[in-house]
GROMACS .gro file of C-alpha atoms in nm:
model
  102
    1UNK     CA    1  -2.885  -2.048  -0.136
    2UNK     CA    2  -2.786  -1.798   0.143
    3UNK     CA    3  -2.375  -1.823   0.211
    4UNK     CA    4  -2.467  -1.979   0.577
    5UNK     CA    5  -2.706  -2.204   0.463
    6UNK     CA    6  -2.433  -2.398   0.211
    7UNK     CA    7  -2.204  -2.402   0.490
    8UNK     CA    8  -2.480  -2.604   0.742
    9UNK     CA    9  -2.574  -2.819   0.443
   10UNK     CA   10  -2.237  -2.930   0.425
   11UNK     CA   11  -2.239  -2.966   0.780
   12UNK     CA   12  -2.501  -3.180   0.800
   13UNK     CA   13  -2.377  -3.396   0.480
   14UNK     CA   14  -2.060  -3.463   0.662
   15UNK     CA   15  -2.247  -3.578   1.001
   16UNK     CA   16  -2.446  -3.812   0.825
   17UNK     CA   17  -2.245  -3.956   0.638
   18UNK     CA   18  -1.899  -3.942   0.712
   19UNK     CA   19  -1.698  -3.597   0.632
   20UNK     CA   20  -1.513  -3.778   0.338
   21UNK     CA   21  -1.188  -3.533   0.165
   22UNK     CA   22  -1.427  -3.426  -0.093
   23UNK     CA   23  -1.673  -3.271   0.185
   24UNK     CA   24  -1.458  -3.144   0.436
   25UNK     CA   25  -1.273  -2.965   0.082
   26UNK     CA   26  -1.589  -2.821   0.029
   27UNK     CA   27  -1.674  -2.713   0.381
   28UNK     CA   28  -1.367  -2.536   0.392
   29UNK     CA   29  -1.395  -2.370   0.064
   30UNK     CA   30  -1.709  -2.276   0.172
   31UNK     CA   31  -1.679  -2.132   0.513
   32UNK     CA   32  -1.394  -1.913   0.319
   33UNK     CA   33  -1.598  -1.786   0.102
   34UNK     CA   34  -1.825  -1.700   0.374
   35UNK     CA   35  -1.578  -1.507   0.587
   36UNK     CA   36  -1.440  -1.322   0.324
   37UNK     CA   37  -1.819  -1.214   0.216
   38UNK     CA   38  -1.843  -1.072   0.564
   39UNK     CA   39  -1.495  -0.958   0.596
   40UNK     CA   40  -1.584  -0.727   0.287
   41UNK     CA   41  -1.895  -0.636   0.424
   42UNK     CA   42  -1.750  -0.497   0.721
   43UNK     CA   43  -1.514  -0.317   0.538
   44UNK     CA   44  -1.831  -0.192   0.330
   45UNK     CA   45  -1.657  -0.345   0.067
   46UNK     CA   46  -1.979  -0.534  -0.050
   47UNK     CA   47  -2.121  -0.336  -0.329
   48UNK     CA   48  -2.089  -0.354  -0.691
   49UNK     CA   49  -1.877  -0.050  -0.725
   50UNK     CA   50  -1.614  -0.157  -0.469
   51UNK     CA   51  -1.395  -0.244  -0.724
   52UNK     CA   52  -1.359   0.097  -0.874
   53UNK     CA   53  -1.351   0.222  -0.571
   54UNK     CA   54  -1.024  -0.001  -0.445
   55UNK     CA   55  -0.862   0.097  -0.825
   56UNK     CA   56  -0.926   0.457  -0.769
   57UNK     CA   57  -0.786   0.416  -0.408
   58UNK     CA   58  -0.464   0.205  -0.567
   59UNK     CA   59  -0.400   0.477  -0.815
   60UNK     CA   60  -0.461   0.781  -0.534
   61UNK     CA   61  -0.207   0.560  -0.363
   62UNK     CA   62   0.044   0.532  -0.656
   63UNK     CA   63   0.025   0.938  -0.747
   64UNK     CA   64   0.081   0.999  -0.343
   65UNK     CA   65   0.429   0.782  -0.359
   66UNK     CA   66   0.551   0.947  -0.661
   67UNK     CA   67   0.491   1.251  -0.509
   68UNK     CA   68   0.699   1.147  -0.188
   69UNK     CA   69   0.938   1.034  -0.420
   70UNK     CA   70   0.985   1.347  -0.633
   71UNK     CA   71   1.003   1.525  -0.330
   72UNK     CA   72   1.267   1.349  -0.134
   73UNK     CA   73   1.459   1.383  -0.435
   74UNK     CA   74   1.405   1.785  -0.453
   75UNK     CA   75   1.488   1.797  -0.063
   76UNK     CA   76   1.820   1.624  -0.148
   77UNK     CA   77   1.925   1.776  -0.461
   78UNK     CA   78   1.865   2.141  -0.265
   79UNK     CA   79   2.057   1.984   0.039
   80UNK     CA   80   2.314   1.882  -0.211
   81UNK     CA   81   2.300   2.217  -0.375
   82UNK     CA   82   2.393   2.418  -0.027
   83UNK     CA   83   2.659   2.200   0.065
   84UNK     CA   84   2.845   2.231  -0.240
   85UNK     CA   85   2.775   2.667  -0.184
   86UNK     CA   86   2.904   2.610   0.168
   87UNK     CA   87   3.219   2.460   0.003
   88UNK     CA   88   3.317   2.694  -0.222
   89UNK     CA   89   3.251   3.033   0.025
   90UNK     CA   90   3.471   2.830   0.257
   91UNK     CA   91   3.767   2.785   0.025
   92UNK     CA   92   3.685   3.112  -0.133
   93UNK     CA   93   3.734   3.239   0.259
   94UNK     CA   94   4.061   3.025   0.295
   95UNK     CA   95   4.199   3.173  -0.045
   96UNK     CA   96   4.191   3.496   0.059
   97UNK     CA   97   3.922   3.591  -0.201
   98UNK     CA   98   3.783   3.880  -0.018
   99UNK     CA   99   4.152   4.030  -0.022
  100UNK     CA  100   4.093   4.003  -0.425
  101UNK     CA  101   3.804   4.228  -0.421
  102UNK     CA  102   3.995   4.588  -0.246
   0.00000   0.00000   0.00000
């Protein structure tokens, strides 16, 4: 049965005869399932490789934050790096260490 023609079935079940909790759960289940079937198909997320497709796309995702990650952490260990070179050819000025070197 075609994912529309469930849903009017049901439809029609709860005009004739009352839409009962047991149909209107099932309408509702079913009209779900239906708009997520589209939802996915507009997405052109309907085929039977999707799934690889969404774990290769989750794992491109998950290599691109470690990257971002690792290099935040190089930008700040380098920024670290020249601050604390700033800091000693400061006091190294305030010392008097070029007077050392005549």
């Amino acid at each position: 049965m075609t994912d529309g023609a469930m849903l009017a079935q049901l439809i029609e079940q709860a005009e004739e005869e009352g839409a009962d909790l047991a149909t209107l759960r099932a309408i509702a289940e079913e009209a779900g399932t239906v708009g997520a079937d589209r939802a996915l198909a507009r997405l052109g997320l309907d085929d039977p490789g999707a799934a690889k497709d969404m774990a290769e796309l989750r794992e491109l995702l998950g290599a691109w934050r470690d990257a971002k990650k690792s290099m935040l952490k190089a930008v700040m260990q380098w920024l670290g790096r020249t601050v604390a070179a700033l800091v000693l050819v400061v006091l190294a000025m305030r010392l008097g260490f070029p007077g050392w070197l005549k």
